[in-house]
Structures are given as C-alpha cells and as structure tokens.
Coordinates of C-alpha atoms in Angstrom, one line a residue:
Y1 CA 0.0 0.0 0.0
E2 CA 1.1 3.6 -0.6
Y3 CA -0.3 6.7 1.2
V4 CA -1.3 9.3 -1.4
R5 CA -1.5 12.7 0.1
P6 CA -4.8 14.6 -0.7
P7 CA -4.5 17.8 -2.8
C8 CA -3.2 20.5 -0.4
V9 CA -1.5 23.8 -0.7
E10 CA 1.2 25.4 1.4
Q11 CA 2.0 29.1 1.9
A12 CA 5.1 30.3 0.2
F13 CA 6.2 32.5 3.2
Y14 CA 6.1 31.6 6.8
N15 CA 7.6 32.6 10.2
N16 CA 10.2 30.7 12.3
A17 CA 11.7 28.8 9.4
R18 CA 14.3 26.2 10.4
K19 CA 17.4 25.1 8.5
V20 CA 17.3 21.5 7.1
I21 CA 20.4 19.7 5.9
Y22 CA 20.6 17.0 3.3
R23 CA 22.3 14.2 5.3
E24 CA 25.6 16.1 5.9
R25 CA 26.8 19.7 6.3
L26 CA 28.8 19.7 3.0
A27 CA 25.6 18.8 1.1
D28 CA 22.9 21.3 0.4
S29 CA 20.8 23.1 2.9
S30 CA 17.4 24.7 2.7
C31 CA 14.6 26.3 4.8
A32 CA 11.6 24.4 5.9
N33 CA 8.4 25.2 7.8
P34 CA 8.6 23.6 11.3
L35 CA 4.8 23.1 11.2
L36 CA 5.0 20.7 8.3
P37 CA 6.5 17.2 8.2
Y38 CA 9.4 17.9 5.8
A39 CA 12.5 16.5 7.5
S40 CA 13.8 13.7 9.8
E41 CA 15.3 14.0 13.2
A42 CA 19.0 14.4 13.8
C43 CA 20.0 13.8 17.4
C44 CA 23.3 14.8 19.0
A45 CA 24.9 14.2 22.4
T46 CA 26.2 17.3 24.2
G47 CA 29.4 18.5 22.5
D48 CA 29.1 16.0 19.6
L49 CA 28.1 17.1 16.1
R50 CA 27.8 13.6 14.7
A51 CA 24.1 12.9 14.8
Q52 CA 22.1 9.7 14.8
R53 CA 18.5 8.8 14.0
S54 CA 16.0 7.7 16.6
P55 CA 15.3 4.0 17.0
D56 CA 11.7 4.9 16.1
Y57 CA 13.0 5.6 12.6
L58 CA 11.3 2.9 10.6
Y59 CA 11.2 4.1 7.0
D60 CA 13.7 5.6 4.6
Q61 CA 13.2 9.3 4.1
E62 CA 10.6 9.5 6.8
R63 CA 9.5 13.1 7.5
V64 CA 8.2 14.5 10.7
L65 CA 7.4 17.9 12.3
F66 CA 10.2 19.8 14.0
T67 CA 8.6 19.3 17.4
T68 CA 8.3 15.5 16.7
A69 CA 12.0 15.5 15.9
E70 CA 12.9 17.2 19.2
Y71 CA 10.7 14.8 21.1
R72 CA 12.3 11.7 19.5
C73 CA 15.8 13.1 20.3
A74 CA 14.8 13.8 23.9
A75 CA 13.4 10.3 24.2
I76 CA 16.9 8.8 23.6
G77 CA 18.6 11.3 25.9
K78 CA 19.9 13.5 23.1
M79 CA 18.9 16.8 21.5
S80 CA 18.3 18.3 18.1
C81 CA 21.5 19.9 16.8
D82 CA 23.2 21.7 13.9
F83 CA 25.1 18.5 12.9
N84 CA 28.0 17.7 10.7
D85 CA 26.7 14.3 9.5
I86 CA 24.4 11.4 10.3
G87 CA 26.0 8.2 11.6
G88 CA 24.7 4.7 11.2
I89 CA 22.7 5.1 8.0
E90 CA 23.3 3.7 4.6
E91 CA 24.2 5.8 1.6
Y92 CA 20.8 5.2 -0.1
Q93 CA 19.0 6.6 3.0
M94 CA 18.8 10.2 2.0
G95 CA 16.5 13.2 2.7
Y96 CA 16.6 16.3 4.7
H97 CA 17.1 16.4 8.5
W98 CA 16.1 19.2 11.0
S99 CA 18.8 21.3 12.5
T100 CA 18.5 23.9 15.3
D101 CA 19.7 26.7 13.1
K102 CA 17.3 29.4 12.0
C103 CA 16.6 30.2 8.4
H104 CA 15.6 33.5 6.9
I105 CA 13.1 33.8 4.0
L106 CA 13.9 36.9 2.0
L107 CA 12.0 38.7 -0.7
K108 CA 13.7 39.6 -4.0
V109 CA 11.7 42.4 -5.7
N110 CA 12.3 43.4 -9.3
S111 CA 11.6 46.7 -11.0
I112 CA 7.9 45.9 -11.8
G113 CA 7.0 44.5 -8.3
Q114 CA 7.3 40.8 -9.1
V115 CA 9.0 38.8 -6.3
A116 CA 11.3 35.8 -6.0
I117 CA 12.0 33.8 -2.9
V118 CA 15.5 33.7 -1.4
Y119 CA 16.5 31.4 1.5
K120 CA 19.3 32.4 3.8
P121 CA 20.2 29.8 6.4
E122 CA 22.4 30.8 9.3
D123 CA 25.2 28.6 8.2
Y124 CA 25.4 26.5 5.0
A125 CA 27.6 25.0 2.4
Y126 CA 25.3 25.0 -0.7
L127 CA 21.9 26.2 -1.8
H128 CA 20.0 25.1 -4.8
P129 CA 19.8 27.8 -7.6
H130 CA 16.0 28.2 -7.2
I131 CA 16.5 29.6 -3.7
D132 CA 19.8 31.5 -3.7
E133 CA 20.3 35.2 -4.3
D134 CA 20.5 34.7 -8.1
N135 CA 17.0 33.2 -8.2
M136 CA 15.2 34.6 -11.2
N137 CA 11.9 32.7 -10.7
F138 CA 9.8 35.9 -10.2
F139 CA 6.0 35.7 -9.8
K140 CA 3.3 38.3 -9.6
V141 CA 1.8 39.5 -6.3
Y142 CA -0.7 42.2 -5.5
W143 CA 1.0 44.8 -3.3
T144 CA -0.7 47.2 -1.0
N145 CA 0.7 50.8 -0.8
G146 CA 3.4 50.2 -3.4
Y147 CA 6.6 48.2 -3.1
P148 CA 10.3 48.6 -2.4
K149 CA 12.2 49.8 -5.5
S150 CA 15.2 51.8 -6.7
A151 CA 13.0 55.0 -6.9
N152 CA 12.3 54.9 -3.2
N153 CA 15.8 53.7 -2.2
C154 CA 14.5 50.2 -1.6
G155 CA 11.9 51.3 1.0
N156 CA 14.0 54.2 2.4
G157 CA 16.9 51.8 3.0
V158 CA 14.9 49.1 4.8
C159 CA 15.8 46.6 2.0
E160 CA 19.2 45.9 0.5
A161 CA 19.8 47.2 -3.0
I162 CA 20.9 44.5 -5.4
V163 CA 23.7 45.2 -7.9
S164 CA 21.8 43.5 -10.7
G165 CA 18.8 45.7 -9.9
G166 CA 15.9 45.4 -7.5
C167 CA 15.7 45.0 -3.7
L168 CA 16.3 42.2 -1.2
C169 CA 14.0 42.4 1.9
K170 CA 13.5 40.5 5.1
T171 CA 9.9 39.3 5.6
A172 CA 7.4 38.7 8.4
V173 CA 4.1 36.9 8.0
S174 CA 1.0 38.2 9.8
E175 CA -2.2 36.2 10.2
S176 CA -5.6 37.6 11.2
R177 CA -9.1 36.4 11.3
V178 CA -11.5 37.5 8.6
F179 CA -14.9 37.1 10.2
S180 CA -15.8 38.0 13.7
R181 CA -19.4 37.0 13.1
M182 CA -21.3 34.5 11.0
P183 CA -21.1 35.4 7.3
K184 CA -24.4 36.6 5.7
S185 CA -24.3 34.2 2.8
P186 CA -22.1 31.5 1.1
R187 CA -21.2 34.1 -1.5
E188 CA -19.6 36.2 1.3
V189 CA -17.5 33.3 2.4
L190 CA -16.3 32.6 -1.2
S191 CA -15.5 36.3 -1.7
Y192 CA -13.4 36.8 1.4
L193 CA -11.8 33.5 2.4
K194 CA -8.9 32.2 0.4
V195 CA -7.2 29.5 2.6
G196 CA -8.6 26.0 2.4
A197 CA -9.2 23.7 5.4
Y198 CA -9.4 20.0 6.1
D199 CA -12.7 18.3 6.7
P200 CA -13.4 18.8 10.5
S201 CA -14.3 15.1 10.8
A202 CA -10.7 14.3 10.1
F203 CA -9.7 15.7 13.5
D204 CA -10.0 14.1 16.9
A205 CA -13.6 13.9 18.3
G206 CA -14.4 17.1 20.2
K207 CA -11.9 19.2 18.4
Y208 CA -14.6 21.2 16.6
V209 CA -18.2 22.2 17.5
K210 CA -20.6 22.6 14.6
Y211 CA -23.0 25.5 14.2
E212 CA -25.2 26.3 11.2
E213 CA -26.7 29.5 10.0
N214 CA -27.5 31.3 6.7
G215 CA -26.8 28.1 4.7
I216 CA -23.3 28.0 6.2
K217 CA -21.7 25.5 8.6
A218 CA -19.2 26.9 11.0
Y219 CA -16.9 24.7 13.1
F220 CA -15.5 26.3 16.2
T221 CA -12.6 25.2 18.4
S222 CA -14.4 27.0 21.2
P223 CA -18.2 27.4 20.9
G224 CA -19.1 30.8 19.4
S225 CA -15.5 32.0 19.3
F226 CA -14.5 33.2 15.8
N227 CA -10.7 32.8 15.5
T228 CA -8.2 31.8 12.7
E229 CA -8.9 28.1 13.4
T230 CA -12.6 28.4 12.7
I231 CA -13.7 26.5 9.6
F232 CA -16.5 27.6 7.3
E233 CA -18.2 25.0 5.0
V234 CA -20.4 26.0 2.1
N235 CA -22.1 24.2 -0.8
E236 CA -21.1 25.5 -4.2
K237 CA -23.8 26.7 -6.6
F238 CA -23.1 23.8 -9.0
G239 CA -22.3 21.0 -6.6
G240 CA -19.4 20.2 -4.4
I241 CA -18.4 21.4 -0.9
R242 CA -15.8 24.1 -0.1
R243 CA -14.1 24.5 3.3
F244 CA -12.1 27.5 4.4
K245 CA -10.1 28.7 7.4
N246 CA -11.3 32.0 8.9
S247 CA -7.8 33.3 8.1
M248 CA -6.0 35.8 6.0
E249 CA -2.2 35.9 5.8
F250 CA -0.1 38.9 4.6
V251 CA 3.6 39.0 3.9
R252 CA 5.1 42.2 5.1
V253 CA 8.5 43.8 4.6
Q254 CA 10.3 44.0 7.9
G255 CA 10.9 47.6 8.9
A256 CA 8.3 48.8 6.4
P257 CA 5.1 46.8 7.1
E258 CA 3.1 49.1 4.8
Y259 CA 4.6 47.2 1.9
S260 CA 2.6 43.9 2.0
F261 CA 0.8 41.4 -0.2
R262 CA -1.4 38.3 0.4
N263 CA 0.6 35.2 1.1
A264 CA 0.9 33.1 -2.1
P265 CA -0.4 29.6 -1.9
S266 CA 1.3 26.8 -3.9
F267 CA 0.7 23.1 -4.5
M268 CA 4.4 22.7 -5.4
S269 CA 6.7 22.8 -2.4
I270 CA 9.9 24.9 -2.8
L271 CA 11.7 22.1 -0.9
N272 CA 12.9 20.0 -3.8
T273 CA 12.4 16.7 -2.1
E274 CA 8.7 17.5 -1.7
A275 CA 7.9 18.7 -5.2
D276 CA 6.7 15.9 -7.5
V277 CA 4.4 15.1 -10.4
R278 CA 1.5 14.4 -8.0
D279 CA 1.4 18.0 -6.8
A280 CA 1.9 19.3 -10.4
E281 CA -1.2 17.3 -11.4
Y282 CA -3.1 18.6 -8.4
E283 CA -2.3 22.2 -9.3
T284 CA -3.2 21.7 -13.0
Q285 CA -6.5 20.1 -12.0
A286 CA -7.3 22.9 -9.5
A287 CA -6.6 25.5 -12.3
L288 CA -9.0 23.6 -14.7
D289 CA -11.7 23.4 -12.0
H290 CA -11.4 27.1 -11.4
Y291 CA -11.8 27.9 -15.1
L292 CA -14.7 25.4 -15.4
H293 CA -16.7 26.8 -12.6
H294 CA -15.9 30.5 -13.3
D295 CA -19.1 32.6 -13.6
N296 CA -18.1 33.6 -17.2
T297 CA -17.5 30.0 -18.5
A298 CA -21.1 29.0 -19.1
P299 CA -22.1 32.1 -21.2
F300 CA -18.7 32.0 -23.0
I301 CA -19.3 28.4 -24.1
A302 CA -22.9 29.2 -24.9
I303 CA -22.0 32.0 -27.3
R304 CA -19.3 29.9 -29.0
L305 CA -21.6 26.9 -29.6
I306 CA -24.5 29.0 -30.8
Q307 CA -22.3 30.8 -33.3
R308 CA -21.0 27.5 -34.7
F309 CA -24.4 25.7 -34.8
T310 CA -27.2 28.3 -35.4
T311 CA -26.6 32.1 -35.5
S312 CA -23.7 34.5 -35.3
N313 CA -25.6 37.1 -33.3
P314 CA -27.7 35.4 -30.6
S315 CA -30.0 37.3 -28.3
P316 CA -29.2 37.7 -24.6
R317 CA -32.2 35.5 -23.8
Y318 CA -30.9 32.7 -26.1
V319 CA -27.4 32.9 -24.5
K320 CA -28.9 32.8 -21.0
E321 CA -31.0 29.7 -21.8
V322 CA -28.0 27.8 -23.2
A323 CA -25.8 28.9 -20.3
T324 CA -28.4 27.8 -17.8
A325 CA -28.6 24.4 -19.5
F326 CA -24.8 24.1 -19.2
R327 CA -24.9 25.0 -15.5
N328 CA -27.9 22.8 -14.5
G329 CA -26.9 20.0 -16.8
K330 CA -30.5 19.6 -17.9
Y331 CA -32.7 20.8 -20.8
G332 CA -36.1 19.1 -21.0
Q333 CA -35.5 15.4 -21.2
F334 CA -31.8 15.8 -22.1
G335 CA -28.9 15.7 -19.7
T336 CA -27.9 14.1 -16.5
G337 CA -28.2 17.1 -14.2
A338 CA -24.5 17.4 -13.8
Y339 CA -22.8 20.7 -14.2
G340 CA -21.4 21.1 -17.7
D341 CA -23.4 18.3 -19.3
L342 CA -22.9 18.8 -23.1
A343 CA -25.9 16.8 -24.1
A344 CA -28.2 19.3 -22.3
T345 CA -26.1 22.2 -23.7
I346 CA -26.3 21.1 -27.3
A347 CA -30.0 20.3 -27.0
S348 CA -30.7 23.8 -25.8
V349 CA -28.6 25.3 -28.7
L350 CA -30.6 23.3 -31.3
L351 CA -34.1 23.2 -29.7
E352 CA -34.5 26.7 -28.3
P353 CA -37.3 28.6 -30.1
E354 CA -34.8 31.2 -31.4
A355 CA -33.0 28.4 -33.2
R356 CA -36.1 27.0 -34.9
S357 CA -38.3 30.1 -35.5
V358 CA -39.5 30.4 -39.1
T359 CA -40.4 34.0 -38.5
L360 CA -36.8 34.8 -37.5
D361 CA -35.5 33.0 -40.6
A362 CA -37.0 35.9 -42.7
D363 CA -34.6 38.4 -41.0
P364 CA -31.6 38.8 -43.4
F365 CA -29.3 39.4 -40.4
R366 CA -30.2 36.2 -38.7
G367 CA -28.2 33.0 -39.0
G368 CA -24.6 32.8 -40.0
L369 CA -22.6 33.4 -43.2
R370 CA -21.3 30.4 -45.1
E371 CA -17.6 29.6 -44.6
P372 CA -15.3 30.2 -47.6
I373 CA -14.5 26.6 -48.2
L374 CA -18.2 25.7 -48.1
R375 CA -19.0 28.3 -50.6
V376 CA -16.4 26.8 -53.0
M377 CA -17.8 23.3 -52.4
A378 CA -21.4 24.6 -53.1
V379 CA -20.2 26.1 -56.4
L380 CA -18.4 22.9 -57.4
R381 CA -21.5 20.8 -56.7
S382 CA -23.8 23.1 -58.6
M383 CA -21.5 22.8 -61.6
E384 CA -21.3 19.0 -61.1
V385 CA -17.5 19.0 -61.2
E386 CA -16.0 15.5 -61.5
K387 CA -12.5 14.3 -60.7
S388 CA -9.9 14.1 -63.5
E389 CA -9.0 10.9 -65.3
G390 CA -6.5 8.9 -63.2
Y391 CA -7.1 10.9 -60.0
P392 CA -9.0 9.1 -57.3
V393 CA -10.1 12.3 -55.5
L394 CA -10.6 15.9 -56.4
R395 CA -7.7 18.0 -55.2
L396 CA -7.9 21.7 -54.2
E397 CA -4.5 23.3 -54.1
G398 CA -3.4 26.4 -52.3
M399 CA -6.8 27.2 -50.8
S400 CA -5.4 28.7 -47.6
D401 CA -3.7 31.3 -49.8
K402 CA -6.6 31.8 -52.2
I403 CA -9.6 32.0 -49.8
G404 CA -8.0 31.9 -46.4
Q405 CA -9.4 28.4 -45.5
M406 CA -8.8 24.8 -46.1
A407 CA -10.2 21.7 -44.4
H408 CA -8.0 20.4 -41.6
S409 CA -5.5 23.3 -41.9
F410 CA -6.2 25.5 -39.0
P411 CA -3.7 28.4 -38.8
T412 CA -3.9 28.3 -34.9
V413 CA -5.6 26.4 -32.1
F414 CA -8.3 29.0 -32.2
S415 CA -9.5 27.8 -35.7
F416 CA -10.1 30.0 -38.6
F417 CA -12.4 32.6 -37.1
L418 CA -12.4 35.4 -34.6
P419 CA -15.8 35.2 -32.8
E420 CA -16.0 39.0 -32.4
Y421 CA -15.0 39.8 -36.0
R422 CA -17.2 42.6 -37.4
P423 CA -17.4 42.7 -41.2
D424 CA -17.5 45.8 -43.4
G425 CA -20.7 47.1 -44.8
R426 CA -24.2 47.2 -43.4
P427 CA -23.7 44.2 -40.9
G428 CA -20.7 45.9 -39.4
E429 CA -22.4 49.3 -39.2
A430 CA -25.3 47.5 -37.4
T431 CA -22.7 46.2 -34.8
L432 CA -23.3 42.6 -35.9
V433 CA -20.5 40.1 -36.0
G434 CA -19.7 37.7 -38.8
P435 CA -16.9 35.3 -37.7
E436 CA -17.0 33.3 -41.0
T437 CA -16.3 36.4 -43.1

C-alpha cells in the first residue's frame, strides 16, 4: 500500500523557518516550515556534532514535524542539533534532517514589483539555484501601498539594493481572522476567504463544535468563538463542498510593514524533495476546476456553440438559456443534471425557439454566413464538377492562400475565425459580427 496525500497547498512564506540539511553539512541546505512534516530528526549528544537517527525511525526518508524530531531526540537522551553528518545510516538513506539553526526567508523584488524567494540559512555549504540570491523565478503578487524599488531607495533603506537591480528584503508573515461573526451568505464566504481547510471530521472527536446559519456550517474550536482556526463550510452553486479557514495571511517587509501582499499559496513545495508530479497534477486540476466553474464560463461556451451551430448574433435570452442548461446539466429530457453536461447544452442550442423560429428566418441578419470553403464546395457541386482521369479524388491546391481556409488546416488552435469579428458594410455598421467572413 502507498499513502497518497490529498490535494493540499502550502503558503510560500512563513515565520520561524528552520534550516534543514541534506544528510551532511557539506551537502545542500534549505529552509523548511517547522509546522510541516518535511524532514527527519538528527539527534546529538552534548558537544558531539555527529548525529544519529531515533530507533523509532522505521522508513527511509521518513519526514516529521520539527517538534516531533525534538521529542524523538529527547526520548533517547539527546537533542536536536546543527550537525555535521548522520552516523549509522546507509548511503541510499537520503533526505533532509532538521537542525537547530534558524533560516531567513527573503523577498527579492524586481523593478515591476514581481517577487522571487531567497533562502538564507544561518550557516550553510550549498543552496540550490532556485532559492539562492541569483534566483530569477519571479512571480506576480498584489502589493498594497506600493513596493520597495530603486525609486524609493528600496523602501528608504529598509531593504538591500541588489547590484543587478531590485531589492532584497526580510519578511514577516502576519495572520488575522477575517470574520468575527457568521457570514451573511455562502457568497460572502467565497468572496473573502482564500485559505482552504481540512474536513473537520478528520480531527479528533471534540476538536470542533458545529453551528449552522445562513446556509453556512461553522466549526469552532471554542463554541461561538471566531478565530483563525474556525472552519466555514459552504455548498457551491453547481455542486461540491468548499471549506475555508477563517484566516488571511499577509507577507510584510520587515521595517516597512506598509509594503505587503497576500501570502501566495502553492501546490508545489519549494523544498525540492517534496515537489513531485503528483502535486503538479493537483495544481493543474485545480486550475482547470477554477476555469470550469468560473461565472463567465457558461455564457462564454454558450455563445461559441451558438455561433457554430445556429446564428452568429444570438440574443441575450438565447445565450442565457444555453448557459443555464450548461450549469444545470438539464434541458427538458436531455442531460444528467451534472454541471457542464454537453448533451443538455447542445440540446438547448438546437431546440431553443430562437434556433427554430421560421419568423426569424425571414430576418436577413439572422443565421450565419457560409464559410469560404463551403462556398467553394457549393459552387463545385452546382457545376457537377468531376474528378480528373487517373485521379481518385478531387484536389484543391493552395486554398489557404486563395480564400483563407482549407479543411484540416487551422492556422492556430483558435480555428479560422475570430468570434467577435465585425465585417465591413451594413452588418458591421449595425454592430453585428460575422466570424466566418
């Protein structure tokens, strides 16, 4: 059997980071969150820097919390230490081990406010390139009240100016509760809370007390007390359950706390032993789920399908009906009731009154223009063109250059047409679109 960790994110910045060493001091070091099981224990006797593992160590590369590592060391009469190497383990038994040294998480800010993470342990031999001062893996954050940059002397000298450009700043993470009362609606929960939470039933019995109001379930560590450990549970509009901690974390520049941004979550751990394909797949799936359930997805898909099947300029009512079928997964007798059911969506596209109205067919601006390649095929058929002697099929050469379209020759992944293209002449003057033109 193999334990497969459920999808879970971690915060990129945290307080009280500890140095971890990969087996021996001359190997690489890194920072790790002591609240997460990311390293093994390394236990030393007083005055001895050669560490050993606890007899409770059963599995290669077993990872525990920093407090668990300290407990295991104390249980054998030793203590956690900033060790030189680990004795009594085989070469293949690798992984990081907790040390007692602190580790500083720094913020590298470039000229446009993007940030990169830099680790600075108290004492180390080697750091991986993705966490040293030359790290160029910048990502976007949303600053409040500006950010340290050359123009303001790196926050009036609070941060260190980097020769290559930008600023290097020390960080501190602050956590605060979001709600001091029951939220008024599930939408309010989804709007303000960003940090996910475990299912309260996964904790020991009695850890949480449940309370329900306004269609929201709240789980308190102390009855009626709203704190950062409170968990809110809501049902999503289109199925599924979401759970959030009543918490918001901000990363602040030490010495200039007005420079801050919301702590960035990540499925992929910065600690290289913890980053794997599993978490990359989790992150990709989470991104796809976010796009799928976004409020704009249903009308976006509705418009695109209507344009391809019936008319280039659907009315708002028509779009709404198709979007509703996509969300509800049901249209008349079609569909399973599941969000995004395409059977229900296509049925609504083809069976809506606007798609079948004979009266609307008399409107010259209704429907869609025929694609260039279909116009050519219509002409060939009307002229009863036949294939040449000795040729099994009729060949059309250079059609992409001649008419801008040829079957199975999309110029990009977005097909031949721009859905919002407005042709010249009366249709364009009437603000109508004609993608196929």
